[in-house]
mmCIF file of C-alpha atoms in Angstrom:
data_model
loop_
_atom_site.group_PDB
_atom_site.id
_atom_site.type_symbol
_atom_site.label_atom_id
_atom_site.label_comp_id
_atom_site.label_asym_id
_atom_site.label_seq_id
_atom_site.Cartn_x
_atom_site.Cartn_y
_atom_site.Cartn_z
ATOM 1 C CA MET A 21 87.697 68.927 109.833
ATOM 2 C CA SER A 22 90.952 70.828 109.436
ATOM 3 C CA GLY A 23 93.582 70.630 112.136
ATOM 4 C CA LEU A 24 94.791 73.470 114.304
ATOM 5 C CA ARG A 25 97.983 73.898 112.330
ATOM 6 C CA GLN A 26 96.076 74.167 109.045
ATOM 7 C CA LEU A 27 93.490 76.504 110.545
ATOM 8 C CA TYR A 28 95.837 78.884 112.339
ATOM 9 C CA GLY A 29 99.184 78.273 110.695
ATOM 10 C CA LYS A 30 102.584 79.001 112.181
ATOM 11 C CA LYS A 31 102.502 82.739 111.712
ATOM 12 C CA GLY A 32 100.415 85.491 113.185
ATOM 13 C CA ASN A 33 99.773 86.470 116.748
ATOM 14 C CA GLY A 34 100.936 83.163 118.107
ATOM 15 C CA ALA A 35 104.162 82.851 116.143
ATOM 16 C CA GLY A 36 106.853 81.037 118.023
ATOM 17 C CA SER A 37 104.544 79.741 120.769
ATOM 18 C CA ASP A 38 103.222 76.260 121.353
ATOM 19 C CA ASN A 39 99.554 77.293 121.336
ATOM 20 C CA LEU A 40 99.476 77.851 117.543
ATOM 21 C CA GLY A 41 97.987 81.312 117.921
ATOM 22 C CA VAL A 42 94.909 80.192 119.873
ATOM 23 C CA ASP A 43 93.434 83.064 121.873
ATOM 24 C CA TYR A 44 91.026 81.247 124.193
ATOM 25 C CA VAL A 45 89.801 77.768 124.962
ATOM 26 C CA ILE A 46 86.196 77.091 125.928
ATOM 27 C CA HIS A 47 85.701 74.000 128.048
ATOM 28 C CA TYR A 48 82.285 72.585 127.165
ATOM 29 C CA LYS A 49 80.655 69.799 129.184
ATOM 30 C CA VAL A 50 78.560 67.110 127.481
ATOM 31 C CA PRO A 51 76.758 65.115 130.201
ATOM 32 C CA VAL A 52 75.595 61.662 129.184
ATOM 33 C CA LYS A 53 72.131 62.153 130.687
ATOM 34 C CA ALA A 54 71.584 65.444 128.842
ATOM 35 C CA ARG A 55 73.477 64.723 125.651
ATOM 36 C CA ALA A 56 70.801 65.998 123.255
ATOM 37 C CA GLU A 57 70.417 69.294 125.112
ATOM 38 C CA ALA A 58 74.186 69.732 125.359
ATOM 39 C CA GLU A 59 74.643 69.071 121.636
ATOM 40 C CA ALA A 60 71.998 71.653 120.779
ATOM 41 C CA GLY A 61 73.708 74.160 123.060
ATOM 42 C CA PHE A 62 77.055 73.328 121.465
ATOM 43 C CA LEU A 63 75.724 74.191 118.006
ATOM 44 C CA GLN A 64 74.453 77.509 119.381
ATOM 45 C CA LEU A 65 77.883 78.118 120.898
ATOM 46 C CA ILE A 66 79.705 77.616 117.600
ATOM 47 C CA GLN A 67 77.168 79.751 115.741
ATOM 48 C CA ALA A 68 77.461 82.569 118.284
ATOM 49 C CA LEU A 69 81.259 82.567 118.058
ATOM 50 C CA THR A 70 81.262 82.431 114.268
ATOM 51 C CA LYS A 71 78.706 85.224 114.049
ATOM 52 C CA VAL A 72 81.044 87.703 115.759
ATOM 53 C CA GLY A 73 84.037 86.753 113.601
ATOM 54 C CA LEU A 74 85.828 84.167 115.735
ATOM 55 C CA ALA A 75 87.291 81.020 114.200
ATOM 56 C CA THR A 76 86.821 77.772 116.105
ATOM 57 C CA GLU A 77 88.335 74.310 116.159
ATOM 58 C CA VAL A 78 87.012 71.510 118.362
ATOM 59 C CA ARG A 79 88.955 68.741 120.054
ATOM 60 C CA ASN A 80 88.035 66.088 122.589
ATOM 61 C CA GLY A 81 88.805 66.998 126.182
ATOM 62 C CA ASP A 82 88.285 64.967 129.312
ATOM 63 C CA PRO A 83 85.632 62.252 129.164
ATOM 64 C CA GLY A 84 82.299 63.965 128.660
ATOM 65 C CA SER A 85 83.728 67.298 127.533
ATOM 66 C CA LEU A 86 84.947 69.174 124.477
ATOM 67 C CA LEU A 87 87.604 71.848 124.023
ATOM 68 C CA VAL A 88 86.722 74.674 121.649
ATOM 69 C CA PHE A 89 89.812 76.564 120.490
ATOM 70 C CA VAL A 90 88.944 80.151 119.605
ATOM 71 C CA LYS A 91 90.880 82.753 117.677
ATOM 72 C CA ILE A 92 90.137 86.092 116.079
ATOM 73 C CA VAL A 93 91.369 85.561 112.530
ATOM 74 C CA SER A 94 90.511 88.859 110.882
ATOM 75 C CA ILE A 95 93.036 91.651 111.319
ATOM 76 C CA ASP A 96 90.325 94.122 110.359
ATOM 77 C CA LEU A 97 88.033 92.826 113.100
ATOM 78 C CA LEU A 98 90.846 93.054 115.632
ATOM 79 C CA GLY A 99 91.539 96.616 114.527
ATOM 80 C CA GLN A 100 87.875 97.527 114.928
ATOM 81 C CA GLN A 101 87.810 96.079 118.444
ATOM 82 C CA VAL A 102 91.004 97.939 119.349
ATOM 83 C CA TYR A 103 89.580 101.199 118.020
ATOM 84 C CA ARG A 104 86.317 100.656 119.886
ATOM 85 C CA GLY A 105 88.073 99.858 123.156
ATOM 86 C CA ARG A 106 90.450 102.805 122.967
ATOM 87 C CA LEU A 107 87.657 105.153 121.928
ATOM 88 C CA GLN A 108 85.612 104.056 124.927
ATOM 89 C CA ASP A 109 88.599 104.651 127.198
ATOM 90 C CA TRP A 110 88.991 108.152 125.762
ATOM 91 C CA LEU A 111 85.303 108.963 126.199
ATOM 92 C CA GLN A 112 85.514 107.792 129.817
ATOM 93 C CA GLY A 113 88.518 110.036 130.438
ATOM 94 C CA VAL A 114 91.048 107.225 130.781
ATOM 95 C CA ARG A 115 93.112 108.121 127.720
ATOM 96 C CA ALA A 116 94.429 111.612 127.155
ATOM 97 C CA SER A 117 93.601 111.604 123.437
ATOM 98 C CA GLY A 118 91.241 109.719 121.196
ATOM 99 C CA PRO A 119 92.442 107.074 118.738
ATOM 100 C CA SER A 120 93.047 107.990 115.132
ATOM 101 C CA SER A 121 90.241 107.165 112.716
ATOM 102 C CA ASP A 122 92.906 105.579 110.525
ATOM 103 C CA ILE A 123 93.048 102.204 112.268
ATOM 104 C CA ALA A 124 96.194 101.061 110.465
ATOM 105 C CA LYS A 125 98.045 104.204 111.527
ATOM 106 C CA ALA A 126 96.742 103.913 115.085
ATOM 107 C CA LEU A 127 97.977 100.328 115.349
ATOM 108 C CA ALA A 128 101.343 101.314 113.908
ATOM 109 C CA ASP A 129 101.752 104.183 116.382
ATOM 110 C CA GLU A 130 100.556 102.111 119.351
ATOM 111 C CA PRO A 131 100.851 98.374 118.651
ATOM 112 C CA VAL A 132 98.428 95.967 120.262
ATOM 113 C CA THR A 133 99.938 94.122 123.205
ATOM 114 C CA GLU A 134 99.206 90.491 123.998
ATOM 115 C CA ALA A 135 97.241 91.508 127.092
ATOM 116 C CA GLU A 136 95.109 94.020 125.195
ATOM 117 C CA ARG A 137 94.350 91.527 122.429
ATOM 118 C CA LEU A 138 93.297 88.827 124.893
ATOM 119 C CA ARG A 139 91.151 91.299 126.817
ATOM 120 C CA LEU A 140 89.374 92.420 123.646
ATOM 121 C CA VAL A 141 88.798 88.855 122.463
ATOM 122 C CA TYR A 142 87.415 87.903 125.871
ATOM 123 C CA GLN A 143 85.046 90.863 125.815
ATOM 124 C CA LEU A 144 83.982 89.829 122.324
ATOM 125 C CA ILE A 145 83.109 86.390 123.698
ATOM 126 C CA ILE A 146 81.172 87.487 126.788
ATOM 127 C CA ARG A 147 79.719 90.812 125.623
ATOM 128 C CA PRO A 148 75.914 90.755 125.187
ATOM 129 C CA GLU A 149 74.636 90.106 121.688
ATOM 130 C CA ASN A 150 72.906 93.487 121.497
ATOM 131 C CA ASP A 151 76.321 95.052 122.101
ATOM 132 C CA GLY A 152 78.094 93.183 119.323
ATOM 133 C CA GLY A 153 79.368 90.206 121.318
ATOM 134 C CA ALA A 154 78.680 86.490 121.392
ATOM 135 C CA GLY A 155 76.901 86.757 124.745
ATOM 136 C CA ILE A 156 78.493 83.608 126.186
ATOM 137 C CA ASN A 157 78.086 83.840 129.933
ATOM 138 C CA GLN A 158 78.775 80.893 132.209
ATOM 139 C CA SER A 159 76.208 82.006 134.778
ATOM 140 C CA SER A 160 73.424 82.067 132.186
ATOM 141 C CA ALA A 161 71.084 79.089 131.916
ATOM 142 C CA LYS A 162 71.566 79.151 128.153
ATOM 143 C CA TRP A 163 75.276 78.398 128.543
ATOM 144 C CA LYS A 164 75.116 76.138 131.587
ATOM 145 C CA TYR A 165 77.337 73.550 129.896
ATOM 146 C CA VAL A 166 80.161 76.056 129.368
ATOM 147 C CA ALA A 167 82.493 75.075 132.201
ATOM 148 C CA ASP A 168 85.265 77.613 131.666
ATOM 149 C CA VAL A 169 86.811 80.132 129.280
ATOM 150 C CA PHE A 170 90.576 80.505 129.590
ATOM 151 C CA PRO A 171 93.667 81.497 127.570
ATOM 152 C CA LEU A 172 96.634 79.224 126.989
ATOM 153 C CA HIS A 173 100.095 79.617 128.456
ATOM 154 C CA ASP A 174 102.888 80.879 126.248
ATOM 155 C CA GLN A 175 105.481 78.267 127.163
ATOM 156 C CA PRO A 176 108.507 79.884 125.429
ATOM 157 C CA PHE A 177 107.758 83.186 127.161
ATOM 158 C CA ASN A 178 107.329 81.483 130.532
ATOM 159 C CA LYS A 179 110.614 79.610 130.147
ATOM 160 C CA ASP A 180 112.528 82.741 129.160
ATOM 161 C CA TRP A 181 110.825 84.702 131.936
ATOM 162 C CA ILE A 182 111.808 82.233 134.654
ATOM 163 C CA GLN A 183 115.397 82.013 133.431
ATOM 164 C CA LYS A 184 115.771 85.789 133.358
ATOM 165 C CA TRP A 185 114.164 86.374 136.755
ATOM 166 C CA SER A 186 116.208 83.681 138.475
ATOM 167 C CA LYS A 187 119.363 85.732 137.832
ATOM 168 C CA LYS A 188 118.287 89.002 139.458
ATOM 169 C CA TRP A 189 117.140 90.286 142.827
ATOM 170 C CA LEU A 190 114.889 93.135 141.735
ATOM 171 C CA LEU A 191 112.657 93.768 138.755
ATOM 172 C CA ASP A 192 113.442 96.741 136.570
ATOM 173 C CA GLU A 193 111.093 98.875 134.491
ATOM 174 C CA ALA A 194 111.615 96.670 131.434
ATOM 175 C CA ASP A 195 110.455 93.618 133.386
ATOM 176 C CA LEU A 196 107.329 95.421 134.557
ATOM 177 C CA GLN A 197 106.638 96.516 130.994
ATOM 178 C CA ASP A 198 106.964 92.919 129.779
ATOM 179 C CA ILE A 199 104.521 91.774 132.461
ATOM 180 C CA ARG A 200 102.103 94.523 131.531
ATOM 181 C CA ASN A 201 102.263 93.679 127.822
ATOM 182 C CA LYS A 202 101.792 89.965 128.443
ATOM 183 C CA PHE A 203 99.439 89.745 131.416
ATOM 184 C CA GLY A 204 97.867 93.175 131.689
ATOM 185 C CA GLU A 205 98.043 96.111 134.048
ATOM 186 C CA ARG A 206 96.515 94.345 137.064
ATOM 187 C CA VAL A 207 99.288 91.770 137.239
ATOM 188 C CA ALA A 208 101.908 94.429 136.507
ATOM 189 C CA PHE A 209 100.617 96.556 139.397
ATOM 190 C CA TYR A 210 100.914 93.539 141.693
ATOM 191 C CA PHE A 211 104.567 92.993 140.830
ATOM 192 C CA ALA A 212 105.292 96.723 140.966
ATOM 193 C CA PHE A 213 103.889 96.808 144.497
ATOM 194 C CA LEU A 214 105.939 93.777 145.530
ATOM 195 C CA LYS A 215 109.076 95.400 144.145
ATOM 196 C CA SER A 216 108.476 98.629 146.072
ATOM 197 C CA TYR A 217 107.496 96.758 149.229
ATOM 198 C CA PHE A 218 110.593 94.563 149.078
ATOM 199 C CA VAL A 219 112.892 97.575 148.753
ATOM 200 C CA PHE A 220 111.180 99.467 151.567
ATOM 201 C CA LEU A 221 111.336 96.449 153.890
ATOM 202 C CA MET A 222 115.089 96.928 154.103
ATOM 203 C CA PHE A 223 114.587 99.847 156.502
ATOM 204 C CA PRO A 224 112.429 98.086 159.147
ATOM 205 C CA SER A 225 114.667 95.025 158.825
ATOM 206 C CA ALA A 226 117.784 97.049 159.613
ATOM 207 C CA LEU A 227 115.947 98.995 162.315
ATOM 208 C CA GLY A 228 114.644 95.800 163.893
ATOM 209 C CA PHE A 229 118.073 94.194 163.907
ATOM 210 C CA GLY A 230 119.583 97.289 165.489
ATOM 211 C CA ALA A 231 116.829 97.457 168.105
ATOM 212 C CA TRP A 232 117.315 93.776 168.929
ATOM 213 C CA MET A 233 121.053 94.251 169.352
ATOM 214 C CA LEU A 234 121.074 97.563 171.235
ATOM 215 C CA LEU A 235 117.674 98.533 172.626
ATOM 216 C CA GLY A 236 116.280 95.329 174.090
ATOM 217 C CA GLN A 237 112.630 94.317 174.193
ATOM 218 C CA PHE A 238 109.604 96.601 173.731
ATOM 219 C CA SER A 239 111.541 99.504 172.258
ATOM 220 C CA SER A 240 109.462 102.645 171.795
ATOM 221 C CA PHE A 241 112.060 103.899 169.321
ATOM 222 C CA TYR A 242 111.499 100.825 167.124
ATOM 223 C CA ALA A 243 107.717 101.222 167.329
ATOM 224 C CA LEU A 244 107.971 104.889 166.356
ATOM 225 C CA GLY A 245 110.324 104.055 163.487
ATOM 226 C CA CYS A 246 107.991 101.365 162.103
ATOM 227 C CA GLY A 247 105.010 103.701 162.349
ATOM 228 C CA LEU A 248 106.873 106.436 160.498
ATOM 229 C CA TRP A 249 108.071 103.916 157.894
ATOM 230 C CA SER A 250 104.535 102.690 157.212
ATOM 231 C CA VAL A 251 103.288 106.238 156.596
ATOM 232 C CA ILE A 252 106.185 107.048 154.256
ATOM 233 C CA PHE A 253 105.761 103.803 152.311
ATOM 234 C CA LEU A 254 102.016 104.296 151.938
ATOM 235 C CA GLU A 255 102.431 107.824 150.605
ATOM 236 C CA TYR A 256 105.220 106.704 148.268
ATOM 237 C CA TRP A 257 103.108 103.896 146.838
ATOM 238 C CA LYS A 258 100.137 106.208 146.285
ATOM 239 C CA LYS A 259 102.343 108.459 144.172
ATOM 240 C CA LYS A 260 103.992 105.527 142.404
ATOM 241 C CA GLU A 261 100.613 103.981 141.648
ATOM 242 C CA VAL A 262 99.389 107.187 140.023
ATOM 243 C CA ASP A 263 102.607 107.500 138.001
ATOM 244 C CA LEU A 264 102.275 103.943 136.691
ATOM 245 C CA ALA A 265 98.577 104.420 135.926
ATOM 246 C CA VAL A 266 99.342 107.520 133.856
ATOM 247 C CA GLN A 267 102.302 105.836 132.168
ATOM 248 C CA TRP A 268 100.255 102.758 131.259
ATOM 249 C CA GLY A 269 97.164 104.728 130.286
ATOM 250 C CA VAL A 270 94.789 103.259 132.873
ATOM 251 C CA ARG A 271 94.222 106.240 135.179
ATOM 252 C CA GLY A 272 90.565 106.183 136.201
ATOM 253 C CA VAL A 273 89.822 102.916 134.390
ATOM 254 C CA SER A 274 87.839 101.650 137.386
ATOM 255 C CA ALA A 275 85.153 104.214 136.544
ATOM 256 C CA ILE A 276 84.271 102.307 133.359
ATOM 257 C CA GLN A 277 81.282 100.074 134.010
ATOM 258 C CA LEU A 278 80.684 97.205 131.626
ATOM 259 C CA PRO A 279 77.293 95.461 131.411
ATOM 260 C CA ARG A 280 77.096 92.501 133.782
ATOM 261 C CA PRO A 281 75.051 89.563 132.496
ATOM 262 C CA GLU A 282 74.430 88.534 136.121
ATOM 263 C CA PHE A 283 72.594 91.813 136.837
ATOM 264 C CA LYS A 284 68.979 91.154 137.856
ATOM 265 C CA TRP A 285 66.750 94.075 136.963
ATOM 266 C CA ASP A 286 63.080 94.826 137.585
ATOM 267 C CA TYR A 287 62.078 96.929 134.618
ATOM 268 C CA GLU A 288 63.418 98.911 131.679
ATOM 269 C CA ALA A 289 63.330 102.689 131.406
ATOM 270 C CA GLU A 290 64.359 105.122 128.699
ATOM 271 C CA ASP A 291 67.658 106.926 129.156
ATOM 272 C CA THR A 292 66.993 110.676 129.302
ATOM 273 C CA VAL A 293 70.162 111.455 127.327
ATOM 274 C CA THR A 294 70.545 108.717 124.711
ATOM 275 C CA GLY A 295 66.951 107.478 124.563
ATOM 276 C CA GLU A 296 68.132 103.874 124.813
ATOM 277 C CA PRO A 297 66.382 101.353 127.081
ATOM 278 C CA VAL A 298 68.161 100.982 130.420
ATOM 279 C CA LYS A 299 67.707 98.104 132.849
ATOM 280 C CA VAL A 300 66.767 99.458 136.284
ATOM 281 C CA TYR A 301 66.880 97.973 139.761
ATOM 282 C CA PRO A 302 64.911 100.310 142.090
ATOM 283 C CA TYR A 303 66.935 102.237 144.635
ATOM 284 C CA LYS A 304 64.362 101.472 147.327
ATOM 285 C CA LYS A 305 64.804 97.723 146.914
ATOM 286 C CA ARG A 306 68.583 98.117 146.891
ATOM 287 C CA LEU A 307 68.394 100.112 150.128
ATOM 288 C CA GLN A 308 66.184 97.464 151.727
ATOM 289 C CA THR A 309 68.733 94.802 150.823
ATOM 290 C CA GLN A 310 71.564 96.857 152.277
ATOM 291 C CA LEU A 311 69.628 97.504 155.499
ATOM 292 C CA LEU A 312 69.603 93.756 156.144
ATOM 293 C CA GLN A 313 73.251 94.143 157.139
ATOM 294 C CA ILE A 314 72.267 96.105 160.257
ATOM 295 C CA PRO A 315 70.650 93.244 162.256
ATOM 296 C CA PHE A 316 73.467 90.942 161.174
ATOM 297 C CA ALA A 317 76.061 93.446 162.408
ATOM 298 C CA ILE A 318 74.190 93.873 165.706
ATOM 299 C CA ALA A 319 74.077 90.094 166.183
ATOM 300 C CA CYS A 320 77.829 89.843 165.545
ATOM 301 C CA ILE A 321 78.509 92.634 168.048
ATOM 302 C CA LEU A 322 76.384 90.918 170.702
ATOM 303 C CA VAL A 323 78.035 87.536 170.182
ATOM 304 C CA LEU A 324 81.546 88.976 170.180
ATOM 305 C CA GLY A 325 80.781 91.170 173.181
ATOM 306 C CA SER A 326 79.409 88.190 175.087
ATOM 307 C CA LEU A 327 82.554 86.177 174.369
ATOM 308 C CA VAL A 328 84.744 89.044 175.594
ATOM 309 C CA VAL A 329 82.695 89.422 178.803
ATOM 310 C CA VAL A 330 82.785 85.678 179.491
ATOM 311 C CA ALA A 331 86.535 85.472 178.843
ATOM 312 C CA ASN A 332 87.303 88.438 181.105
ATOM 313 C CA SER A 333 84.980 87.147 183.831
ATOM 314 C CA LEU A 334 86.659 83.740 183.810
ATOM 315 C CA GLU A 335 90.080 85.349 183.927
ATOM 316 C CA ILE A 336 89.145 87.498 186.939
ATOM 317 C CA PHE A 337 87.505 84.569 188.734
ATOM 318 C CA ILE A 338 90.398 82.163 188.208
ATOM 319 C CA ASN A 339 93.170 84.648 188.977
ATOM 320 C CA GLN A 340 91.626 86.524 191.910
ATOM 321 C CA VAL A 341 88.821 84.421 193.415
ATOM 322 C CA TYR A 342 89.493 80.738 192.834
ATOM 323 C CA ASP A 343 92.238 79.216 194.973
ATOM 324 C CA GLY A 344 91.529 75.508 194.671
ATOM 325 C CA PRO A 345 93.437 72.595 193.156
ATOM 326 C CA GLY A 346 94.645 72.772 189.562
ATOM 327 C CA LYS A 347 94.646 76.557 189.455
ATOM 328 C CA GLN A 348 97.801 76.743 187.327
ATOM 329 C CA TYR A 349 96.221 74.467 184.719
ATOM 330 C CA LEU A 350 92.980 76.423 184.714
ATOM 331 C CA VAL A 351 94.897 79.665 184.131
ATOM 332 C CA SER A 352 96.667 78.173 181.125
ATOM 333 C CA LEU A 353 93.438 76.645 179.795
ATOM 334 C CA GLU A 354 91.565 79.919 180.200
ATOM 335 C CA GLN A 355 94.241 81.854 178.329
ATOM 336 C CA HIS A 356 94.216 79.423 175.405
ATOM 337 C CA ALA A 357 90.411 79.367 175.300
ATOM 338 C CA GLY A 358 90.226 83.160 175.374
ATOM 339 C CA ALA A 359 92.781 83.500 172.581
ATOM 340 C CA THR A 360 90.896 80.957 170.469
ATOM 341 C CA ALA A 361 87.536 82.649 171.036
ATOM 342 C CA LEU A 362 88.898 86.078 170.128
#
């Protein structure tokens, strides 16, 4: 069996990193008591990955487990997946224009980022077989020995990232772009929000310090200022979020619904537009399931209401009726008990 360095080489998508260009690692369990079944499932795993164009290399992991290193080795296959993903985004209204049919030109005009490549490879691994994927789903009984599917860290990038960030107070647009290219838009949005929140916190901090120095306790001016600040920050972030979504080409991406292998359906029906079979879960059964929340909510309201009534009754009794020994301790105990219950 060839080694990782011979299989993947030093060049390509993983050039300069310690992971030798590996896209994902599949952690596969091999229990001693079910070794034969696990080995049969392992062969199916390798065949499924190879069938969709993914190269694999296997190494021993922890005792009773194997590590399957996975990489997409064909540039043509990667280009096809990029074209398919961008075309789907355009059809769903996420992208303003469709990708060029000339894949090489499209990749030259808009290069594939690390995050996009990893996302496409992951979808290729988990996508159902009838949709062109390997269909490897951890929640499926067929792949019950697949413990995890995860990418590797890029250690040189992480080291450079930490060194660069340790020398600055705020992230700039270039930093956010690097995060987006490496980890995807979700992580980039998180750091963009933290950046905006950190900057905006300067106002309530200064206002709070001034109120503490000049206005004393329970300042209505400070409360009004914080309320106004929260409204302004919320509206600013809504606008900033839309701007970033348009800039990064993910506006409306939440509307795209991918097939979930965990979906439990009752029957198949023919789509009136495409004529394809569609898995259906009846609306009536879904409504019945949702209605089960009503008695649970009523029970929670009754329990919480009872606790509030008991706490208030004890407070009134101890403070206004009871005048016996240990009253000061009972008052303190009642306050702590009420706070804990609520």
